[in-house]
Amino acid sequence: MKKIILALSLVALLGTTSCGTKKKIADLEQKNKECQDLLNSATMKLNLCLTEKESLSTQNEYLKKNNSDLINNVGTMTTLSTQGAQNIEKALETIKEKDLKITRMQDALTKKDSVTLALVTSLKSSVGISDPDIEVNVEKGVVFISIADKLLFKSGSYLVSDRAKEVLAKVAKVINDKPTFECMVEGHTDNVPFTGNAILVDNWDLSVKRSTAIVRVLTKDLKVNPAQLIAAGRSEFIPLVQNNTAENRGINRRTRIVVLPKIDEFYDMIEKEMKKPTK
């Protein structure tokens, strides 16, 4: 019996000792892991320091060499500074010359705008701009005279009315006063399909016939130089407003006279400005 009790006591003692040992081993393993982490961190910091040291050493060598080069090139820099000053002076002269050319081109453009403004003033005073069916305006440097078709033609017709000839006589006076200008006579219709007849097929035909009818009045009756005139038909495809009401369709039915200063003369004016000697 005693032997049995002694044996049980020995087993219990061994179990207690075994549990204590496992706990110590676990603690040691944890501390070992922490030490290993510290070692890894220290190794990384050491490698980083070595890399930075190598980089600083390289930079130090570069700075030494650069400093030496700067000292050796002091004489050369003096020469380069003189040459640089000369180059800057040449560049300033070039800029000055370009500025002068720009100023002259702006002067030429201003002269062109002055001619356009004078033309608009002349047209407004002679054509009778107070009539709401006659408009004179400028778009992108080009002068337009727009005349409602009700002043020129009957509906669906290309026969010029007597009242239209009174208006066109005023336009002809302005054109005749500007023999170097050209005028494009544009016919415009609404979008109502033309029913057609033996002469006219569609709105294209109608717009062109109205344009040529105006040209004939200007040349035959009002003595405008035919070389100054261009006849063109635009049909219904450049409306001023939507063709959704009778009033709007009336606005879109119009004849537009585009007054065009000759482009080659304008370029000649600019070229002459460019060729003026530099002061």
JSON list of C-alpha atoms in Angstrom, two decimals, residues 21-190:
[
{"chain": "A", "resi": 21, "resn": "THR", "atom": "CA", "xyz": [9.59, 23.12, -17.63]},
{"chain": "A", "resi": 22, "resn": "LYS", "atom": "CA", "xyz": [7.28, 23.69, -20.63]},
{"chain": "A", "resi": 23, "resn": "LYS", "atom": "CA", "xyz": [6.44, 27.16, -19.38]},
{"chain": "A", "resi": 24, "resn": "LYS", "atom": "CA", "xyz": [10.12, 28.05, -19.02]},
{"chain": "A", "resi": 25, "resn": "ILE", "atom": "CA", "xyz": [10.84, 26.71, -22.47]},
{"chain": "A", "resi": 26, "resn": "ALA", "atom": "CA", "xyz": [8.00, 28.80, -23.91]},
{"chain": "A", "resi": 27, "resn": "ASP", "atom": "CA", "xyz": [9.34, 31.90, -22.12]},
{"chain": "A", "resi": 28, "resn": "LEU", "atom": "CA", "xyz": [12.84, 31.25, -23.43]},
{"chain": "A", "resi": 29, "resn": "GLU", "atom": "CA", "xyz": [11.53, 30.79, -26.97]},
{"chain": "A", "resi": 30, "resn": "GLN", "atom": "CA", "xyz": [9.65, 34.10, -26.73]},
{"chain": "A", "resi": 31, "resn": "LYS", "atom": "CA", "xyz": [12.76, 35.90, -25.49]},
{"chain": "A", "resi": 32, "resn": "ASN", "atom": "CA", "xyz": [14.80, 34.24, -28.22]},
{"chain": "A", "resi": 33, "resn": "LYS", "atom": "CA", "xyz": [12.31, 35.50, -30.83]},
{"chain": "A", "resi": 34, "resn": "GLU", "atom": "CA", "xyz": [12.51, 39.03, -29.40]},
{"chain": "A", "resi": 35, "resn": "CYS", "atom": "CA", "xyz": [16.30, 38.91, -29.49]},
{"chain": "A", "resi": 36, "resn": "GLN", "atom": "CA", "xyz": [16.20, 37.67, -33.08]},
{"chain": "A", "resi": 37, "resn": "ASP", "atom": "CA", "xyz": [13.85, 40.55, -34.05]},
{"chain": "A", "resi": 38, "resn": "LEU", "atom": "CA", "xyz": [16.21, 43.03, -32.41]},
{"chain": "A", "resi": 39, "resn": "LEU", "atom": "CA", "xyz": [19.13, 41.50, -34.23]},
{"chain": "A", "resi": 40, "resn": "ASN", "atom": "CA", "xyz": [17.32, 41.68, -37.59]},
{"chain": "A", "resi": 41, "resn": "SER", "atom": "CA", "xyz": [16.38, 45.32, -36.95]},
{"chain": "A", "resi": 42, "resn": "ALA", "atom": "CA", "xyz": [19.94, 46.18, -35.98]},
{"chain": "A", "resi": 43, "resn": "THR", "atom": "CA", "xyz": [21.25, 44.42, -39.10]},
{"chain": "A", "resi": 44, "resn": "MET", "atom": "CA", "xyz": [18.89, 46.42, -41.33]},
{"chain": "A", "resi": 45, "resn": "LYS", "atom": "CA", "xyz": [19.94, 49.70, -39.68]},
{"chain": "A", "resi": 46, "resn": "LEU", "atom": "CA", "xyz": [23.58, 48.75, -40.07]},
{"chain": "A", "resi": 47, "resn": "ASN", "atom": "CA", "xyz": [23.11, 48.01, -43.79]},
{"chain": "A", "resi": 48, "resn": "LEU", "atom": "CA", "xyz": [21.27, 51.30, -44.24]},
{"chain": "A", "resi": 49, "resn": "CYS", "atom": "CA", "xyz": [24.08, 53.19, -42.51]},
{"chain": "A", "resi": 50, "resn": "LEU", "atom": "CA", "xyz": [26.66, 51.48, -44.71]},
{"chain": "A", "resi": 51, "resn": "THR", "atom": "CA", "xyz": [24.66, 52.43, -47.83]},
{"chain": "A", "resi": 52, "resn": "GLU", "atom": "CA", "xyz": [24.35, 56.05, -46.71]},
{"chain": "A", "resi": 53, "resn": "LYS", "atom": "CA", "xyz": [28.05, 56.11, -45.93]},
{"chain": "A", "resi": 54, "resn": "GLU", "atom": "CA", "xyz": [28.88, 54.84, -49.41]},
{"chain": "A", "resi": 55, "resn": "SER", "atom": "CA", "xyz": [26.53, 57.43, -50.98]},
{"chain": "A", "resi": 56, "resn": "LEU", "atom": "CA", "xyz": [28.07, 60.24, -48.93]},
{"chain": "A", "resi": 57, "resn": "SER", "atom": "CA", "xyz": [31.52, 59.08, -49.90]},
{"chain": "A", "resi": 58, "resn": "THR", "atom": "CA", "xyz": [30.54, 59.18, -53.60]},
{"chain": "A", "resi": 59, "resn": "GLN", "atom": "CA", "xyz": [29.02, 62.64, -53.22]},
{"chain": "A", "resi": 60, "resn": "ASN", "atom": "CA", "xyz": [32.12, 63.84, -51.42]},
{"chain": "A", "resi": 61, "resn": "GLU", "atom": "CA", "xyz": [34.30, 62.63, -54.30]},
{"chain": "A", "resi": 62, "resn": "TYR", "atom": "CA", "xyz": [32.00, 64.33, -56.81]},
{"chain": "A", "resi": 63, "resn": "LEU", "atom": "CA", "xyz": [32.09, 67.60, -54.88]},
{"chain": "A", "resi": 64, "resn": "LYS", "atom": "CA", "xyz": [35.86, 67.47, -54.70]},
{"chain": "A", "resi": 65, "resn": "LYS", "atom": "CA", "xyz": [36.12, 66.88, -58.45]},
{"chain": "A", "resi": 66, "resn": "ASN", "atom": "CA", "xyz": [33.50, 69.56, -59.21]},
{"chain": "A", "resi": 67, "resn": "ASN", "atom": "CA", "xyz": [35.31, 72.06, -57.01]},
{"chain": "A", "resi": 68, "resn": "SER", "atom": "CA", "xyz": [38.55, 71.27, -58.79]},
{"chain": "A", "resi": 69, "resn": "ASP", "atom": "CA", "xyz": [36.91, 71.71, -62.18]},
{"chain": "A", "resi": 70, "resn": "LEU", "atom": "CA", "xyz": [35.44, 75.06, -61.14]},
{"chain": "A", "resi": 71, "resn": "ILE", "atom": "CA", "xyz": [38.82, 76.30, -59.99]},
{"chain": "A", "resi": 72, "resn": "ASN", "atom": "CA", "xyz": [40.47, 75.14, -63.23]},
{"chain": "A", "resi": 73, "resn": "ASN", "atom": "CA", "xyz": [37.78, 76.78, -65.39]},
{"chain": "A", "resi": 74, "resn": "VAL", "atom": "CA", "xyz": [37.80, 80.29, -63.91]},
{"chain": "A", "resi": 75, "resn": "GLY", "atom": "CA", "xyz": [39.71, 81.63, -66.88]},
{"chain": "A", "resi": 76, "resn": "THR", "atom": "CA", "xyz": [37.44, 79.86, -69.34]},
{"chain": "A", "resi": 77, "resn": "MET", "atom": "CA", "xyz": [34.33, 81.23, -67.60]},
{"chain": "A", "resi": 78, "resn": "THR", "atom": "CA", "xyz": [35.62, 84.76, -68.06]},
{"chain": "A", "resi": 79, "resn": "THR", "atom": "CA", "xyz": [35.85, 84.16, -71.81]},
{"chain": "A", "resi": 80, "resn": "LEU", "atom": "CA", "xyz": [32.44, 82.51, -71.89]},
{"chain": "A", "resi": 81, "resn": "SER", "atom": "CA", "xyz": [30.89, 85.42, -69.98]},
{"chain": "A", "resi": 82, "resn": "THR", "atom": "CA", "xyz": [32.11, 87.85, -72.62]},
{"chain": "A", "resi": 83, "resn": "GLN", "atom": "CA", "xyz": [30.77, 85.66, -75.40]},
{"chain": "A", "resi": 84, "resn": "GLY", "atom": "CA", "xyz": [27.48, 85.21, -73.52]},
{"chain": "A", "resi": 85, "resn": "ALA", "atom": "CA", "xyz": [27.07, 88.97, -73.20]},
{"chain": "A", "resi": 86, "resn": "GLN", "atom": "CA", "xyz": [27.57, 89.31, -76.95]},
{"chain": "A", "resi": 87, "resn": "ASN", "atom": "CA", "xyz": [24.99, 86.58, -77.61]},
{"chain": "A", "resi": 88, "resn": "ILE", "atom": "CA", "xyz": [22.49, 88.28, -75.32]},
{"chain": "A", "resi": 89, "resn": "GLU", "atom": "CA", "xyz": [23.03, 91.56, -77.15]},
{"chain": "A", "resi": 90, "resn": "LYS", "atom": "CA", "xyz": [22.38, 89.84, -80.50]},
{"chain": "A", "resi": 91, "resn": "ALA", "atom": "CA", "xyz": [19.27, 88.15, -79.09]},
{"chain": "A", "resi": 92, "resn": "LEU", "atom": "CA", "xyz": [17.94, 91.50, -77.85]},
{"chain": "A", "resi": 93, "resn": "GLU", "atom": "CA", "xyz": [18.49, 93.01, -81.31]},
{"chain": "A", "resi": 94, "resn": "THR", "atom": "CA", "xyz": [16.57, 90.10, -82.88]},
{"chain": "A", "resi": 95, "resn": "ILE", "atom": "CA", "xyz": [13.71, 90.53, -80.41]},
{"chain": "A", "resi": 96, "resn": "LYS", "atom": "CA", "xyz": [13.66, 94.27, -81.11]},
{"chain": "A", "resi": 97, "resn": "GLU", "atom": "CA", "xyz": [13.46, 93.62, -84.85]},
{"chain": "A", "resi": 98, "resn": "LYS", "atom": "CA", "xyz": [10.63, 91.10, -84.41]},
{"chain": "A", "resi": 99, "resn": "ASP", "atom": "CA", "xyz": [8.73, 93.52, -82.17]},
{"chain": "A", "resi": 100, "resn": "LEU", "atom": "CA", "xyz": [9.06, 96.15, -84.88]},
{"chain": "A", "resi": 101, "resn": "LYS", "atom": "CA", "xyz": [7.69, 93.75, -87.50]},
{"chain": "A", "resi": 102, "resn": "ILE", "atom": "CA", "xyz": [4.77, 92.87, -85.23]},
{"chain": "A", "resi": 103, "resn": "THR", "atom": "CA", "xyz": [4.05, 96.55, -84.69]},
{"chain": "A", "resi": 104, "resn": "ARG", "atom": "CA", "xyz": [4.08, 97.16, -88.44]},
{"chain": "A", "resi": 105, "resn": "MET", "atom": "CA", "xyz": [1.76, 94.21, -89.05]},
{"chain": "A", "resi": 106, "resn": "GLN", "atom": "CA", "xyz": [-0.60, 95.56, -86.40]},
{"chain": "A", "resi": 107, "resn": "ASP", "atom": "CA", "xyz": [-0.48, 98.94, -88.15]},
{"chain": "A", "resi": 108, "resn": "ALA", "atom": "CA", "xyz": [-1.40, 97.23, -91.43]},
{"chain": "A", "resi": 109, "resn": "LEU", "atom": "CA", "xyz": [-4.29, 95.42, -89.74]},
{"chain": "A", "resi": 110, "resn": "THR", "atom": "CA", "xyz": [-5.41, 98.70, -88.19]},
{"chain": "A", "resi": 111, "resn": "LYS", "atom": "CA", "xyz": [-5.39, 100.32, -91.63]},
{"chain": "A", "resi": 112, "resn": "LYS", "atom": "CA", "xyz": [-7.50, 97.44, -92.99]},
{"chain": "A", "resi": 113, "resn": "ASP", "atom": "CA", "xyz": [-9.93, 97.80, -90.08]},
{"chain": "A", "resi": 114, "resn": "SER", "atom": "CA", "xyz": [-10.11, 101.54, -90.74]},
{"chain": "A", "resi": 115, "resn": "VAL", "atom": "CA", "xyz": [-10.97, 100.88, -94.39]},
{"chain": "A", "resi": 116, "resn": "THR", "atom": "CA", "xyz": [-13.66, 98.40, -93.28]},
{"chain": "A", "resi": 117, "resn": "LEU", "atom": "CA", "xyz": [-15.09, 100.86, -90.74]},
{"chain": "A", "resi": 118, "resn": "ALA", "atom": "CA", "xyz": [-15.18, 103.63, -93.32]},
{"chain": "A", "resi": 119, "resn": "LEU", "atom": "CA", "xyz": [-16.94, 101.31, -95.75]},
{"chain": "A", "resi": 120, "resn": "VAL", "atom": "CA", "xyz": [-19.58, 100.33, -93.17]},
{"chain": "A", "resi": 121, "resn": "THR", "atom": "CA", "xyz": [-20.18, 104.00, -92.32]},
{"chain": "A", "resi": 122, "resn": "SER", "atom": "CA", "xyz": [-20.52, 104.84, -96.00]},
{"chain": "A", "resi": 123, "resn": "LEU", "atom": "CA", "xyz": [-22.94, 101.97, -96.61]},
{"chain": "A", "resi": 124, "resn": "LYS", "atom": "CA", "xyz": [-25.10, 102.77, -93.60]},
{"chain": "A", "resi": 125, "resn": "SER", "atom": "CA", "xyz": [-25.42, 106.39, -94.61]},
{"chain": "A", "resi": 126, "resn": "SER", "atom": "CA", "xyz": [-26.12, 105.73, -98.29]},
{"chain": "A", "resi": 127, "resn": "VAL", "atom": "CA", "xyz": [-28.15, 102.51, -98.28]},
{"chain": "A", "resi": 128, "resn": "GLY", "atom": "CA", "xyz": [-30.69, 103.65, -95.72]},
{"chain": "A", "resi": 129, "resn": "ILE", "atom": "CA", "xyz": [-29.98, 101.46, -92.77]},
{"chain": "A", "resi": 130, "resn": "SER", "atom": "CA", "xyz": [-33.07, 102.73, -90.95]},
{"chain": "A", "resi": 131, "resn": "ASP", "atom": "CA", "xyz": [-35.05, 100.21, -92.99]},
{"chain": "A", "resi": 132, "resn": "PRO", "atom": "CA", "xyz": [-35.36, 97.06, -90.79]},
{"chain": "A", "resi": 133, "resn": "ASP", "atom": "CA", "xyz": [-35.29, 94.89, -93.93]},
{"chain": "A", "resi": 134, "resn": "ILE", "atom": "CA", "xyz": [-31.78, 96.09, -94.81]},
{"chain": "A", "resi": 135, "resn": "GLU", "atom": "CA", "xyz": [-28.83, 95.26, -92.55]},
{"chain": "A", "resi": 136, "resn": "VAL", "atom": "CA", "xyz": [-25.18, 96.26, -92.81]},
{"chain": "A", "resi": 137, "resn": "ASN", "atom": "CA", "xyz": [-22.73, 94.55, -90.49]},
{"chain": "A", "resi": 138, "resn": "VAL", "atom": "CA", "xyz": [-19.19, 93.24, -90.20]},
{"chain": "A", "resi": 139, "resn": "GLU", "atom": "CA", "xyz": [-18.22, 89.64, -89.53]},
{"chain": "A", "resi": 140, "resn": "LYS", "atom": "CA", "xyz": [-14.52, 88.66, -89.25]},
{"chain": "A", "resi": 141, "resn": "GLY", "atom": "CA", "xyz": [-13.43, 91.79, -91.06]},
{"chain": "A", "resi": 142, "resn": "VAL", "atom": "CA", "xyz": [-15.86, 91.33, -93.97]},
{"chain": "A", "resi": 143, "resn": "VAL", "atom": "CA", "xyz": [-18.76, 93.71, -94.69]},
{"chain": "A", "resi": 144, "resn": "PHE", "atom": "CA", "xyz": [-22.22, 92.23, -95.38]},
{"chain": "A", "resi": 145, "resn": "ILE", "atom": "CA", "xyz": [-25.31, 93.91, -96.79]},
{"chain": "A", "resi": 146, "resn": "SER", "atom": "CA", "xyz": [-28.38, 91.75, -96.20]},
{"chain": "A", "resi": 147, "resn": "ILE", "atom": "CA", "xyz": [-31.61, 92.67, -97.99]},
{"chain": "A", "resi": 148, "resn": "ALA", "atom": "CA", "xyz": [-34.91, 90.90, -97.27]},
{"chain": "A", "resi": 149, "resn": "ASP", "atom": "CA", "xyz": [-36.38, 89.25, -100.36]},
{"chain": "A", "resi": 150, "resn": "LYS", "atom": "CA", "xyz": [-39.70, 91.01, -99.90]},
{"chain": "A", "resi": 151, "resn": "LEU", "atom": "CA", "xyz": [-37.88, 94.19, -100.98]},
{"chain": "A", "resi": 152, "resn": "LEU", "atom": "CA", "xyz": [-36.43, 92.46, -104.05]},
{"chain": "A", "resi": 153, "resn": "PHE", "atom": "CA", "xyz": [-38.73, 89.72, -105.35]},
{"chain": "A", "resi": 154, "resn": "LYS", "atom": "CA", "xyz": [-42.24, 88.37, -105.21]},
{"chain": "A", "resi": 155, "resn": "SER", "atom": "CA", "xyz": [-42.71, 84.93, -103.65]},
{"chain": "A", "resi": 156, "resn": "GLY", "atom": "CA", "xyz": [-41.20, 82.19, -105.83]},
{"chain": "A", "resi": 157, "resn": "SER", "atom": "CA", "xyz": [-40.01, 84.74, -108.39]},
{"chain": "A", "resi": 158, "resn": "TYR", "atom": "CA", "xyz": [-36.58, 85.95, -109.47]},
{"chain": "A", "resi": 159, "resn": "LEU", "atom": "CA", "xyz": [-37.82, 89.12, -111.20]},
{"chain": "A", "resi": 160, "resn": "VAL", "atom": "CA", "xyz": [-36.36, 92.19, -109.45]},
{"chain": "A", "resi": 161, "resn": "SER", "atom": "CA", "xyz": [-38.98, 94.68, -108.24]},
{"chain": "A", "resi": 162, "resn": "ASP", "atom": "CA", "xyz": [-38.87, 98.44, -108.90]},
{"chain": "A", "resi": 163, "resn": "ARG", "atom": "CA", "xyz": [-38.39, 99.14, -105.19]},
{"chain": "A", "resi": 164, "resn": "ALA", "atom": "CA", "xyz": [-35.40, 96.79, -105.20]},
{"chain": "A", "resi": 165, "resn": "LYS", "atom": "CA", "xyz": [-33.77, 98.82, -107.96]},
{"chain": "A", "resi": 166, "resn": "GLU", "atom": "CA", "xyz": [-33.94, 101.92, -105.71]},
{"chain": "A", "resi": 167, "resn": "VAL", "atom": "CA", "xyz": [-32.12, 100.07, -102.93]},
{"chain": "A", "resi": 168, "resn": "LEU", "atom": "CA", "xyz": [-29.61, 98.50, -105.32]},
{"chain": "A", "resi": 169, "resn": "ALA", "atom": "CA", "xyz": [-28.83, 101.93, -106.81]},
{"chain": "A", "resi": 170, "resn": "LYS", "atom": "CA", "xyz": [-27.53, 103.01, -103.41]},
{"chain": "A", "resi": 171, "resn": "VAL", "atom": "CA", "xyz": [-25.47, 99.84, -103.11]},
{"chain": "A", "resi": 172, "resn": "ALA", "atom": "CA", "xyz": [-24.12, 100.35, -106.63]},
{"chain": "A", "resi": 173, "resn": "LYS", "atom": "CA", "xyz": [-22.93, 103.85, -105.72]},
{"chain": "A", "resi": 174, "resn": "VAL", "atom": "CA", "xyz": [-20.84, 102.46, -102.88]},
{"chain": "A", "resi": 175, "resn": "ILE", "atom": "CA", "xyz": [-19.41, 99.67, -105.08]},
{"chain": "A", "resi": 176, "resn": "ASN", "atom": "CA", "xyz": [-18.55, 102.11, -107.84]},
{"chain": "A", "resi": 177, "resn": "ASP", "atom": "CA", "xyz": [-16.72, 104.27, -105.29]},
{"chain": "A", "resi": 178, "resn": "LYS", "atom": "CA", "xyz": [-14.53, 101.24, -104.39]},
{"chain": "A", "resi": 179, "resn": "PRO", "atom": "CA", "xyz": [-13.21, 99.99, -107.75]},
{"chain": "A", "resi": 180, "resn": "THR", "atom": "CA", "xyz": [-10.63, 97.72, -106.11]},
{"chain": "A", "resi": 181, "resn": "PHE", "atom": "CA", "xyz": [-13.25, 95.84, -104.07]},
{"chain": "A", "resi": 182, "resn": "GLU", "atom": "CA", "xyz": [-15.18, 92.73, -105.09]},
{"chain": "A", "resi": 183, "resn": "CYS", "atom": "CA", "xyz": [-18.78, 91.89, -104.19]},
{"chain": "A", "resi": 184, "resn": "MET", "atom": "CA", "xyz": [-20.33, 88.45, -103.90]},
{"chain": "A", "resi": 185, "resn": "VAL", "atom": "CA", "xyz": [-24.10, 88.42, -104.38]},
{"chain": "A", "resi": 186, "resn": "GLU", "atom": "CA", "xyz": [-25.58, 85.46, -102.45]},
{"chain": "A", "resi": 187, "resn": "GLY", "atom": "CA", "xyz": [-29.15, 84.23, -102.88]},
{"chain": "A", "resi": 188, "resn": "HIS", "atom": "CA", "xyz": [-30.76, 82.51, -99.83]},
{"chain": "A", "resi": 189, "resn": "THR", "atom": "CA", "xyz": [-34.16, 80.77, -99.62]},
{"chain": "A", "resi": 190, "resn": "ASP", "atom": "CA", "xyz": [-36.25, 79.19, -96.88]}
]
